Short mmCIF file of C-alpha atoms in Angstrom, two decimals:
data_model
loop_
_atom_site.label_atom_id
_atom_site.label_comp_id
_atom_site.label_asym_id
_atom_site.label_seq_id
_atom_site.Cartn_x
_atom_site.Cartn_y
_atom_site.Cartn_z
CA MET A 12 0.00 0.00 0.00
CA VAL A 13 1.25 3.41 -0.85
CA LYS A 14 -0.38 5.74 1.66
CA HIS A 15 -1.38 4.89 5.18
CA HIS A 16 -2.13 8.18 6.89
CA ARG A 17 -5.52 9.75 6.50
CA TYR A 18 -5.20 12.77 4.33
CA HIS A 19 -6.63 16.10 5.33
CA GLN A 20 -9.40 17.37 3.11
CA PRO A 21 -9.63 21.17 3.03
CA ARG A 22 -12.99 22.44 4.12
CA LYS A 23 -14.83 24.96 2.07
CA GLY A 24 -12.82 28.16 2.05
CA GLU A 25 -9.88 26.53 3.86
CA GLU A 26 -6.36 26.84 2.49
CA ASP A 27 -4.83 23.50 1.52
CA ASP A 28 -1.29 22.26 2.12
CA ARG A 29 0.06 23.78 -1.05
CA GLY A 30 -0.78 27.32 0.02
CA TYR A 31 -3.84 28.12 -2.05
CA TYR A 32 -7.56 27.68 -1.85
CA PRO A 33 -9.40 24.87 -3.66
CA ASN A 34 -10.86 26.55 -6.69
CA PHE A 35 -13.60 26.01 -9.19
CA VAL A 36 -12.55 27.51 -12.50
CA LEU A 37 -15.48 29.24 -14.17
CA ASP A 38 -14.65 31.46 -17.09
CA TRP A 39 -18.09 32.98 -17.31
CA GLY A 40 -18.61 36.49 -16.00
CA THR A 41 -21.70 38.41 -14.98
CA THR A 42 -22.47 42.02 -15.63
CA GLY A 43 -25.09 44.35 -14.27
CA TYR A 44 -26.23 47.93 -14.63
CA ASN A 45 -28.43 49.54 -11.99
CA LYS A 46 -27.17 53.10 -11.72
CA ARG A 47 -29.85 55.78 -11.97
CA THR A 48 -29.67 57.37 -15.47
CA LYS A 49 -30.71 60.87 -16.41
CA ARG A 50 -33.28 61.38 -19.13
CA LYS A 51 -30.80 62.93 -21.56
CA LEU A 52 -28.85 59.65 -21.60
CA LEU A 53 -31.92 57.62 -22.53
CA PRO A 54 -30.73 56.67 -26.05
CA LEU A 55 -27.42 55.43 -24.66
CA PHE A 56 -29.25 53.57 -21.91
CA LEU A 57 -31.56 51.88 -24.43
CA LEU A 58 -28.60 50.83 -26.56
CA PHE A 59 -26.81 49.39 -23.53
CA SER A 60 -29.99 47.56 -22.46
CA LEU A 61 -30.33 46.04 -25.90
CA LEU A 62 -26.74 44.78 -25.78
CA SER A 63 -27.31 43.35 -22.28
CA CYS A 64 -30.37 41.49 -23.44
CA SER A 65 -28.37 40.09 -26.33
CA LEU A 66 -25.80 38.72 -23.91
CA ILE A 67 -28.62 37.06 -21.99
CA PHE A 68 -30.64 35.54 -24.82
CA VAL A 69 -28.14 34.92 -27.59
CA PRO A 70 -26.26 32.24 -25.63
CA GLN A 71 -29.56 30.40 -25.28
CA LEU A 72 -30.05 30.57 -29.02
CA PHE A 73 -26.65 28.96 -29.44
CA SER A 74 -27.17 26.42 -26.64
CA TYR A 75 -24.88 27.92 -24.03
CA SER A 76 -27.51 27.66 -21.29
CA GLU A 77 -26.57 24.04 -20.70
CA THR A 78 -23.28 25.21 -19.27
CA LEU A 79 -24.86 27.51 -16.74
CA SER A 80 -27.45 24.96 -15.63
CA PHE A 81 -24.65 22.45 -15.17
CA LEU A 82 -22.57 24.80 -13.07
CA TYR A 83 -25.42 25.67 -10.74
CA SER A 84 -26.35 21.98 -10.32
CA LEU A 85 -22.99 20.99 -8.82
CA GLN A 86 -22.83 20.34 -5.08
CA LEU A 87 -19.94 19.59 -2.79
CA GLY A 88 -20.26 16.25 -1.00
CA ASN A 89 -19.27 15.58 2.59
CA ASP A 90 -16.07 13.82 1.53
CA GLY A 91 -14.97 16.63 -0.73
CA THR A 92 -16.24 15.05 -3.93
CA ILE A 93 -18.45 16.84 -6.39
CA THR A 94 -21.91 15.58 -7.19
CA ASP A 95 -24.06 16.50 -10.14
CA ASP A 96 -27.79 16.60 -9.48
CA ARG A 97 -28.72 16.09 -13.10
CA ALA A 98 -29.94 12.66 -14.13
CA GLU A 99 -26.90 12.18 -16.34
CA PRO A 100 -23.89 14.36 -15.48
CA PHE A 101 -22.02 15.61 -18.55
CA SER A 102 -24.70 13.95 -20.67
CA SER A 103 -24.31 14.06 -24.42
CA SER A 104 -25.56 17.23 -26.03
CA THR A 105 -25.21 19.19 -29.22
CA SER A 106 -24.48 22.36 -27.28
CA ASN A 107 -21.11 24.07 -27.49
CA GLU A 108 -19.60 24.10 -24.03
CA GLY A 109 -16.11 25.51 -24.39
CA LEU A 110 -14.33 24.30 -21.28
CA VAL A 111 -15.53 23.93 -17.70
CA CYS A 112 -13.09 22.66 -15.08
CA ASP A 113 -14.10 21.47 -11.62
CA ARG A 114 -11.19 21.60 -9.18
CA ARG A 115 -13.05 21.58 -5.85
CA ALA A 116 -12.60 17.89 -5.03
CA PHE A 117 -9.62 16.88 -2.92
CA ARG A 118 -8.79 13.71 -4.86
CA TYR A 119 -9.28 14.70 -8.49
CA ASP A 120 -9.78 17.39 -11.11
CA THR A 121 -12.19 16.98 -14.00
CA CYS A 122 -12.93 19.13 -17.03
CA SER A 123 -15.66 18.90 -19.66
CA MET A 124 -15.76 20.20 -23.22
CA ARG A 125 -18.46 20.27 -25.89
CA GLY A 126 -18.16 21.47 -29.44
CA ASP A 127 -15.68 20.55 -32.16
CA ILE A 128 -12.94 18.77 -30.20
CA ARG A 129 -9.61 17.48 -31.48
CA ILE A 130 -6.98 15.40 -29.72
CA LEU A 131 -3.42 16.24 -30.80
CA ALA A 132 -0.92 13.71 -29.51
CA SER A 133 2.13 15.66 -30.68
CA SER A 134 1.37 18.60 -28.38
CA SER A 135 -0.44 16.65 -25.61
CA SER A 136 -3.42 18.91 -26.19
CA VAL A 137 -7.18 18.70 -26.47
CA ILE A 138 -8.50 21.61 -28.52
CA ASN A 139 -12.11 22.72 -28.78
CA TYR A 140 -12.92 24.98 -31.74
CA LEU A 141 -15.93 27.16 -31.02
CA PRO A 142 -17.88 28.64 -33.92
CA PRO A 143 -18.86 32.34 -33.95
CA PRO A 144 -20.31 34.30 -32.26
CA PHE A 145 -17.54 34.08 -29.65
CA LEU A 146 -19.73 34.91 -26.66
CA PHE A 147 -17.10 33.94 -24.16
CA LEU A 148 -16.07 35.99 -21.15
CA ASP A 149 -12.55 35.99 -19.78
CA LYS A 150 -11.59 35.36 -16.15
CA ASN A 151 -12.14 39.04 -15.30
CA GLY A 152 -15.69 38.97 -16.65
CA GLY A 153 -14.81 40.94 -19.77
CA LEU A 154 -14.87 40.14 -23.45
CA PRO A 155 -11.76 38.40 -24.82
CA GLY A 156 -9.42 40.13 -27.19
CA GLU A 157 -8.60 39.23 -30.76
CA ALA A 158 -6.27 36.36 -29.83
CA GLU A 159 -7.11 33.00 -31.38
CA GLU A 160 -7.00 31.26 -27.98
CA LEU A 161 -10.04 31.85 -25.77
CA GLN A 162 -9.21 29.63 -22.81
CA HIS A 163 -6.34 27.41 -21.67
CA GLU A 164 -6.26 24.97 -18.75
CA LYS A 165 -3.87 22.22 -17.66
CA ILE A 166 -4.81 18.92 -16.07
CA LYS A 167 -3.22 15.67 -14.93
CA PRO A 168 -6.07 13.17 -15.32
CA TYR A 169 -5.23 10.87 -12.40
CA THR A 170 -7.16 10.41 -9.15
CA ARG A 171 -4.46 11.09 -6.54
CA LYS A 172 -4.32 14.86 -6.86
CA TRP A 173 -3.18 15.40 -3.28
CA GLU A 174 -0.15 13.12 -3.60
CA THR A 175 2.48 15.35 -5.20
CA SER A 176 5.17 12.69 -5.58
CA VAL A 177 3.10 10.44 -7.83
CA MET A 178 1.36 13.31 -9.65
CA ASP A 179 4.79 14.56 -10.71
CA THR A 180 5.09 11.38 -12.78
CA VAL A 181 1.71 11.79 -14.51
CA HIS A 182 1.67 13.38 -17.95
CA GLU A 183 0.04 16.81 -18.12
CA LEU A 184 -2.52 17.62 -20.80
CA GLN A 185 -3.22 21.02 -22.32
CA LEU A 186 -6.92 21.90 -22.70
CA ILE A 187 -7.49 24.76 -25.10
CA VAL A 188 -10.50 26.59 -26.50
CA LYS A 189 -9.93 28.40 -29.80
CA LYS A 190 -11.94 30.45 -32.27
CA ASN A 191 -13.10 28.52 -35.29
CA HIS A 192 -13.47 30.94 -38.16
CA LEU A 193 -15.82 29.75 -40.87
CA ASN A 194 -13.12 29.91 -43.53
CA HIS A 195 -10.71 27.67 -41.55
CA HIS A 196 -10.54 23.90 -41.93
CA HIS A 197 -9.01 21.89 -39.11
CA LYS A 198 -7.67 18.43 -39.84
CA CYS A 199 -9.66 15.45 -38.61
CA ASP A 200 -8.41 11.92 -39.36
CA VAL A 201 -10.99 10.01 -37.33
CA ARG A 202 -14.35 11.53 -36.46
CA HIS A 203 -16.26 9.95 -33.57
CA SER A 204 -19.98 10.43 -32.99
CA VAL A 205 -19.81 9.57 -29.26
CA PRO A 206 -18.08 11.33 -26.35
CA ALA A 207 -14.53 10.69 -25.14
CA VAL A 208 -13.41 10.06 -21.56
CA ILE A 209 -9.72 10.90 -21.21
CA PHE A 210 -7.68 9.57 -18.26
CA SER A 211 -4.23 8.30 -17.30
CA THR A 212 -3.05 4.80 -16.45
CA GLY A 213 0.23 6.12 -15.09
CA GLY A 214 0.92 6.70 -11.41
CA TYR A 215 0.64 3.53 -9.36
CA THR A 216 -0.73 1.40 -12.21
CA GLY A 217 0.92 -2.00 -11.83
CA ASN A 218 -0.44 -2.47 -8.29
CA VAL A 219 -3.81 -4.25 -8.38
CA TYR A 220 -5.23 -2.14 -5.55
CA HIS A 221 -4.46 1.11 -7.37
CA GLU A 222 -5.56 -0.30 -10.71
CA PHE A 223 -9.05 -0.85 -9.28
CA ASN A 224 -9.22 1.98 -6.75
CA ASP A 225 -7.65 4.77 -8.82
CA GLY A 226 -8.60 3.54 -12.28
CA ILE A 227 -11.27 0.93 -13.00
CA ILE A 228 -13.83 1.96 -10.36
CA PRO A 229 -13.43 5.72 -11.09
CA LEU A 230 -13.81 4.87 -14.79
CA TYR A 231 -17.08 3.12 -13.98
CA ILE A 232 -18.23 6.09 -11.89
CA THR A 233 -17.40 8.59 -14.64
CA SER A 234 -18.57 6.71 -17.71
CA GLN A 235 -21.31 4.24 -16.87
CA HIS A 236 -24.12 6.73 -17.62
CA PHE A 237 -23.05 6.77 -21.28
CA LYS A 238 -24.32 3.17 -21.58
CA LYS A 239 -21.16 2.06 -23.43
CA LYS A 240 -21.52 4.78 -26.09
CA VAL A 241 -18.17 6.32 -25.19
CA VAL A 242 -14.54 6.06 -26.29
CA PHE A 243 -11.74 5.82 -23.72
CA VAL A 244 -8.65 7.85 -24.57
CA VAL A 245 -5.78 6.71 -22.36
CA SER A 246 -2.73 8.76 -21.48
CA GLU A 247 0.34 6.68 -20.53
CA TYR A 248 -1.31 3.68 -22.15
CA HIS A 249 -0.14 0.12 -21.37
CA TYR A 250 -1.05 -2.75 -23.70
CA TRP A 251 -0.88 -5.21 -20.81
CA TRP A 252 -3.39 -3.07 -18.90
CA TYR A 253 -5.89 -3.34 -21.73
CA GLY A 254 -5.34 -7.08 -21.94
CA LYS A 255 -5.75 -7.51 -18.20
CA TYR A 256 -8.96 -5.51 -17.93
CA TRP A 257 -10.50 -6.14 -21.35
CA ASP A 258 -13.39 -8.13 -19.85
CA ILE A 259 -14.43 -5.13 -17.74
CA LEU A 260 -13.62 -2.41 -20.29
CA SER A 261 -15.75 -4.14 -22.92
CA HIS A 262 -18.75 -3.73 -20.61
CA LEU A 263 -18.09 0.00 -20.19
CA SER A 264 -17.44 0.89 -23.84
CA ASP A 265 -18.38 -0.53 -27.22
CA TYR A 266 -15.15 0.80 -28.71
CA PRO A 267 -11.45 -0.07 -28.36
CA PRO A 268 -9.45 2.45 -26.29
CA ILE A 269 -7.18 5.01 -27.96
CA ASP A 270 -3.55 5.44 -26.97
CA PHE A 271 -3.31 9.21 -26.47
CA LYS A 272 0.40 9.50 -27.27
CA GLY A 273 0.82 6.38 -29.38
CA ASP A 274 -1.85 7.15 -31.98
CA PRO A 275 -0.61 10.01 -34.22
CA ARG A 276 -3.98 10.49 -35.92
CA THR A 277 -6.17 13.45 -35.05
CA HIS A 278 -9.30 12.13 -33.34
CA CYS A 279 -12.35 14.39 -33.26
CA PHE A 280 -15.18 14.24 -30.74
CA PRO A 281 -18.37 16.20 -30.04
CA GLU A 282 -17.79 15.99 -26.29
CA ALA A 283 -15.03 15.06 -23.86
CA ILE A 284 -14.60 14.49 -20.14
CA ILE A 285 -11.01 14.78 -18.98
CA GLY A 286 -10.18 13.18 -15.63
CA LEU A 287 -12.06 10.62 -13.54
CA LYS A 288 -14.16 10.95 -10.40
CA ILE A 289 -13.43 8.88 -7.30
CA HIS A 290 -15.66 8.55 -4.23
CA ASP A 291 -13.69 6.61 -1.61
CA GLU A 292 -11.59 3.47 -1.22
CA LEU A 293 -12.82 0.62 -3.46
CA THR A 294 -16.38 1.86 -3.48
CA VAL A 295 -19.14 3.64 -5.36
CA ASN A 296 -21.22 6.13 -3.35
CA SER A 297 -24.81 5.77 -4.56
CA SER A 298 -25.76 9.26 -3.35
CA PHE A 299 -23.36 10.74 -5.93
CA MET A 300 -24.51 8.56 -8.83
CA PRO A 301 -27.32 9.01 -11.36
CA GLY A 302 -29.67 6.09 -10.83
CA ASN A 303 -28.19 5.54 -7.33
CA GLU A 304 -25.71 2.91 -8.55
CA SER A 305 -23.57 1.45 -5.79
CA ILE A 306 -20.55 -0.81 -5.41
CA ARG A 307 -22.93 -3.74 -5.75
CA ASP A 308 -23.84 -2.53 -9.24
CA PHE A 309 -20.15 -2.50 -10.05
CA ARG A 310 -19.96 -6.04 -8.65
CA ASN A 311 -22.83 -7.02 -10.96
CA LEU A 312 -20.83 -5.65 -13.88
CA LEU A 313 -17.95 -7.93 -12.87
CA ASP A 314 -20.38 -10.85 -13.01
CA LYS A 315 -21.33 -9.94 -16.57
CA ALA A 316 -17.69 -9.41 -17.51
CA TYR A 317 -16.35 -12.72 -16.22
CA TRP A 318 -19.31 -15.08 -16.42
CA PRO A 319 -18.67 -16.11 -20.09
CA ARG A 320 -15.20 -17.36 -19.13
CA ILE A 321 -16.51 -19.00 -15.95
CA ARG A 322 -19.24 -20.79 -17.91
CA SER A 323 -16.65 -22.10 -20.34
CA GLN A 324 -14.49 -23.38 -17.47
CA ILE A 325 -17.48 -25.07 -15.83
CA GLN A 326 -18.38 -26.82 -19.07
CA GLU A 327 -14.81 -28.05 -19.48
CA GLU A 328 -14.73 -29.35 -15.90
CA GLU A 329 -18.08 -31.10 -16.33
CA THR A 330 -16.86 -32.72 -19.54
CA GLU A 331 -13.68 -33.93 -17.85
CA ALA A 332 -15.66 -35.27 -14.88
CA GLN A 333 -18.04 -37.14 -17.17
CA PHE A 334 -15.13 -38.61 -19.12
CA ASP A 335 -13.44 -39.67 -15.87
CA LEU A 336 -16.65 -41.29 -14.61
CA GLU A 337 -17.16 -43.24 -17.84
CA SER A 338 -13.54 -44.41 -17.78
CA ARG A 339 -13.88 -45.68 -14.21
CA LEU A 340 -17.09 -47.54 -15.04
CA VAL A 341 -15.47 -49.29 -18.01
CA LEU A 342 -12.11 -50.12 -16.43
CA SER A 343 -13.08 -51.23 -12.92
CA PRO A 344 -16.82 -51.25 -12.21
CA SER A 345 -16.45 -53.34 -9.06
CA SER A 346 -13.94 -51.06 -7.37
CA ILE A 347 -15.86 -47.81 -7.43
CA LEU A 348 -18.67 -46.30 -5.40
CA PRO A 349 -22.30 -46.77 -6.44
CA LEU A 350 -23.22 -44.47 -9.31
CA GLU A 351 -25.55 -42.29 -7.25
CA GLU A 352 -22.76 -41.62 -4.73
CA VAL A 353 -20.30 -40.78 -7.49
CA VAL A 354 -22.68 -38.29 -9.08
CA GLN A 355 -24.15 -36.73 -5.93
CA GLY A 356 -21.13 -37.04 -3.67
CA SER A 357 -20.85 -39.24 -0.61
CA LYS A 358 -19.67 -36.46 1.70
CA LYS A 359 -21.69 -33.65 3.18
CA TRP A 360 -21.35 -30.16 1.83
CA LYS A 361 -18.38 -28.15 3.11
CA PRO A 362 -18.06 -24.36 2.91
CA LYS A 363 -15.21 -23.28 0.65
CA LEU A 364 -12.47 -21.18 2.25
CA VAL A 365 -9.92 -19.39 0.04
CA ILE A 366 -6.61 -18.28 1.56
CA ILE A 367 -4.78 -15.47 -0.22
CA SER A 368 -1.23 -16.55 0.45
CA ARG A 369 1.74 -14.19 0.61
CA GLU A 370 5.44 -14.77 0.09
CA GLY A 371 8.09 -12.43 1.47
CA SER A 372 6.85 -9.66 3.75
CA ARG A 373 3.69 -10.16 5.81
CA ALA A 374 3.63 -13.88 5.10
CA ILE A 375 2.02 -16.28 7.58
CA SER A 376 4.88 -18.56 8.61
CA ASN A 377 2.60 -21.28 10.00
CA GLU A 378 0.16 -21.21 7.08
CA ALA A 379 0.18 -25.01 6.69
CA ALA A 380 -0.97 -25.42 10.30
CA MET A 381 -3.71 -22.84 9.71
CA VAL A 382 -4.91 -24.79 6.66
CA LYS A 383 -5.03 -28.01 8.70
CA LEU A 384 -7.00 -26.26 11.46
CA ALA A 385 -9.52 -24.88 8.95
CA GLU A 386 -10.02 -28.33 7.46
CA GLU A 387 -10.56 -29.82 10.93
CA ILE A 388 -13.26 -27.22 11.59
CA GLY A 389 -15.03 -28.28 8.39
CA PHE A 390 -13.82 -26.03 5.58
CA GLN A 391 -12.76 -27.11 2.12
CA VAL A 392 -9.59 -25.03 1.67
CA ASP A 393 -8.11 -23.57 -1.51
CA ILE A 394 -4.87 -21.58 -1.52
CA LEU A 395 -4.29 -18.79 -4.03
CA ARG A 396 -0.96 -17.10 -4.65
CA PRO A 397 -1.78 -14.34 -7.14
CA ASP A 398 0.97 -12.54 -9.01
CA SER A 399 1.20 -10.21 -12.00
CA SER A 400 0.60 -13.10 -14.43
CA THR A 401 -2.54 -14.42 -12.71
CA LEU A 402 -5.63 -14.04 -14.87
CA LEU A 403 -8.33 -12.02 -13.14
CA ALA A 404 -10.95 -14.30 -14.66
CA ASN A 405 -9.40 -17.25 -12.83
CA MET A 406 -9.32 -15.30 -9.55
CA TYR A 407 -12.92 -14.33 -10.07
CA SER A 408 -13.99 -17.89 -10.80
CA VAL A 409 -12.45 -19.18 -7.57
CA LEU A 410 -13.56 -16.35 -5.26
CA ASN A 411 -17.03 -15.99 -6.74
CA SER A 412 -17.71 -19.62 -5.82
CA SER A 413 -16.21 -19.39 -2.33
CA ASP A 414 -17.91 -18.89 1.04
CA ALA A 415 -15.02 -17.25 2.90
CA MET A 416 -11.67 -15.60 2.22
CA ILE A 417 -8.66 -15.01 4.48
CA GLY A 418 -5.72 -12.76 3.77
CA VAL A 419 -3.10 -10.57 5.40
CA HIS A 420 -3.41 -6.84 4.78
CA GLY A 421 -1.97 -6.00 1.35
CA ALA A 422 -2.88 -5.19 -2.24
CA ALA A 423 -4.02 -8.75 -3.04
CA LEU A 424 -7.03 -8.22 -0.76
CA THR A 425 -8.45 -6.02 -3.53
CA HIS A 426 -9.84 -9.32 -4.82
CA LEU A 427 -12.50 -9.09 -2.11
CA LEU A 428 -14.46 -7.35 -4.89
CA PHE A 429 -14.86 -10.81 -6.42
CA MET A 430 -16.60 -12.22 -3.33
CA ARG A 431 -20.38 -12.57 -3.36
CA PRO A 432 -22.29 -10.30 -0.96
CA GLY A 433 -23.16 -12.33 2.13
CA THR A 434 -19.89 -14.27 2.23
CA VAL A 435 -17.10 -13.90 4.81
CA PHE A 436 -13.89 -11.89 4.62
CA ILE A 437 -11.26 -12.29 7.37
CA GLN A 438 -8.44 -9.75 7.28
CA VAL A 439 -5.31 -10.48 9.31
CA ILE A 440 -4.01 -7.10 10.48
CA PRO A 441 -0.25 -6.82 11.13
CA LEU A 442 1.17 -4.36 13.65
CA GLY A 443 1.08 -0.75 12.51
CA THR A 444 -1.54 -1.22 9.80
CA ASP A 445 -4.79 -0.77 11.75
CA TRP A 446 -6.02 2.37 10.03
CA ALA A 447 -5.06 1.26 6.54
CA ALA A 448 -6.58 -2.18 7.01
CA GLN A 449 -9.90 -0.73 8.14
CA ASN A 450 -10.15 2.01 5.52
CA TYR A 451 -8.70 0.27 2.48
CA TYR A 452 -10.36 -3.13 2.91
CA GLY A 453 -12.55 -3.33 6.02
CA GLU A 454 -14.98 -0.56 5.16
CA PRO A 455 -15.17 -1.48 1.44
CA ALA A 456 -15.99 -5.07 2.45
CA LEU A 457 -18.87 -3.89 4.60
CA LYS A 458 -20.18 -1.63 1.82
CA LEU A 459 -20.08 -4.58 -0.57
CA GLY A 460 -22.19 -6.60 1.87
CA LEU A 461 -19.55 -9.02 3.12
CA LYS A 462 -19.39 -10.38 6.66
CA TYR A 463 -16.14 -8.69 7.74
CA ILE A 464 -14.01 -10.15 10.54
CA ALA A 465 -10.86 -8.27 11.58
CA TYR A 466 -8.09 -10.26 13.25
CA LYS A 467 -5.61 -7.83 14.81
CA ILE A 468 -2.45 -9.71 15.72
CA LEU A 469 -0.72 -9.38 19.07
CA PRO A 470 2.90 -8.15 19.21
CA ILE A 471 4.01 -11.70 20.06
CA GLU A 472 2.50 -12.90 16.75
CA SER A 473 4.74 -10.52 14.81
CA SER A 474 8.31 -11.21 13.77
CA LEU A 475 9.05 -7.69 15.05
CA TYR A 476 8.60 -9.05 18.59
CA TYR A 477 11.96 -10.81 18.27
CA LYS A 478 13.67 -7.88 16.58
CA TYR A 479 12.89 -5.01 18.99
CA ASP A 480 12.96 -4.53 22.75
CA LYS A 481 9.61 -5.39 24.34
CA ASN A 482 9.11 -1.73 25.35
CA ASP A 483 10.05 -0.29 21.95
CA PRO A 484 7.38 1.99 20.41
CA VAL A 485 7.44 -0.20 17.30
CA LEU A 486 5.63 -2.80 19.43
CA THR A 487 3.88 -0.69 22.05
CA ASP A 488 2.92 2.46 20.11
CA PRO A 489 2.78 1.89 16.33
CA GLU A 490 0.91 5.16 15.81
CA SER A 491 3.93 7.13 16.97
CA VAL A 492 6.03 5.31 14.38
CA ASN A 493 3.48 5.94 11.64
CA ALA A 494 3.46 9.62 12.59
CA LYS A 495 7.07 9.85 11.39
CA GLY A 496 5.90 9.40 7.82
CA TRP A 497 5.12 6.92 5.11
CA GLN A 498 8.69 5.72 4.65
CA PHE A 499 8.89 4.65 8.32
CA THR A 500 5.59 2.78 8.02
CA LYS A 501 6.63 1.09 4.82
CA LYS A 502 10.06 0.00 6.03
CA THR A 503 8.99 -1.08 9.53
CA TYR A 504 5.57 -2.62 9.18
CA LEU A 505 5.05 -3.47 5.53
CA GLU A 506 8.48 -4.66 4.43
CA GLY A 507 9.95 -5.87 7.71
CA GLN A 508 7.22 -7.99 9.29
CA ASN A 509 5.96 -11.57 9.07
CA ILE A 510 3.30 -13.33 11.14
CA GLN A 511 3.17 -16.45 13.32
CA LEU A 512 -0.49 -16.93 14.22
CA LYS A 513 -1.51 -18.10 17.67
CA LEU A 514 -3.83 -20.77 16.29
CA ARG A 515 -5.86 -21.23 19.48
CA ARG A 516 -6.68 -17.52 19.38
CA PHE A 517 -7.23 -17.46 15.61
CA ARG A 518 -9.54 -20.49 15.78
CA LYS A 519 -12.27 -18.30 17.27
CA GLN A 520 -12.41 -16.33 14.00
CA LEU A 521 -12.48 -19.50 11.92
CA ASP A 522 -15.30 -20.89 14.08
CA ARG A 523 -17.27 -17.65 13.63
CA ALA A 524 -16.79 -17.82 9.88
CA TYR A 525 -17.80 -21.49 9.69
CA GLU A 526 -20.93 -21.02 11.76
CA TYR A 527 -21.91 -18.00 9.68
CA THR A 528 -21.50 -19.83 6.34
CA ILE A 529 -23.52 -22.80 7.62
CA ALA A 530 -26.26 -20.45 8.82
CA GLN A 531 -26.27 -18.64 5.46
CA ARG A 532 -26.63 -21.91 3.56
CA THR A 533 -29.40 -23.11 5.87
CA ARG A 534 -31.29 -19.85 5.44
CA LYS A 535 -31.02 -20.00 1.64
CA HIS A 536 -32.15 -23.62 1.65
CA HIS A 537 -35.29 -22.72 3.59
CA GLN A 538 -35.96 -19.78 1.26
CA ASN A 539 -35.38 -21.83 -1.90
CA PRO A 540 -36.04 -25.52 -1.09
CA GLN A 541 -35.21 -27.87 -3.97
#
């Protein structure tokens, strides 16, 4: 994990840690005239009134009102995120919305553009050409000059805005609004009829937690209302990323993604959203979503994404089982169980427990003994050791069919998203990781509808117990160590610690999980008797 200390979100009007106030960039001005005018200035007053009315009604004639209604519909959520009260935020429209940037959220920036948009890889720019009349007010509320450029913003489309060190590695995009004179023709190699969502897969991409938390789930949040009629334009594109998440991406967009820098062609769009929205750790906040979608709706999307592969695997396994059964009947009919016992199974049902095993730091040194204990209690145990080459479809197939999952705090626990609501998740919490364990995995598990059991180890269960004096703050006051900064947390608790479970103590959690899974199965059987 990359960040363990709760970040401070600036309150409204509060200066943030970089020395300036969170801002919402609106390049629309307002004018007014209410000074008492003498009678002899009546002609001038009437002329000015006519011009003022033009500024009010002409934008509506040219569909600029959508911008204003959008701006007034935005609300700041309790967690610093921005919500849009419209049924479909940034919904497709034929209106010309030059450039509106929302920078109020603590975690992300987003911008939206409507009009005649072009993506230019060579200059890392997204340009919107607005047709005349150029009814566009500058930042001071006045009319722009004769310059071709009407507005210019910069954005790094990645969802860890507060974390300067990683944002320094994210490629910056130039967002520009220009005049489009009727006698000018701007090159367009590929013209798209649907909107674009532009984002980065840089930063911490390569870590499965960040791939879901900072990328895939925010992409769902930002794009799902387009109902797949959207093109993803990816800055810092990775081919392996597309291959890894193709199953999910194909359920968010009907079109292949575009490599922002790798595709030299000029792509043109009627609309673009630059940057993704994020709600919280591994979750979707329904109160911020059109249609009140939640993390469970995202989980349903995973079902749709992976079920075709799972069905194929099930069919292969059934075919192999049938072939094995027929072979046994032919070769040695007298040495096998009766047919009904072979088909139905001679043993009673056992809940399936999956252990996410670790190697290196934070590994459970007596894992084999834990497996034996779980089997004695009554679990059928599977052990998974995921790495960068593990297919997500295979992980999903195993976890989706399981009744419980155990793992030590770490990125691999992101796979809790593959568990069915109503199943059990046991997180083993090493020393010094209490807050991170609860916020990164505990709370998301509860929001997903899992039965969450936290097992906080004792100092004597940590390898640090034999490395430090018994009164050392590393053992007695981990918070004071974490307060020294991320590097201390990482080196001490994440990279320098393994676990030796006290099995008698840990058995209580296994018993709780077993009893819960049996109760769940009994309840479902009574609700749906066969």
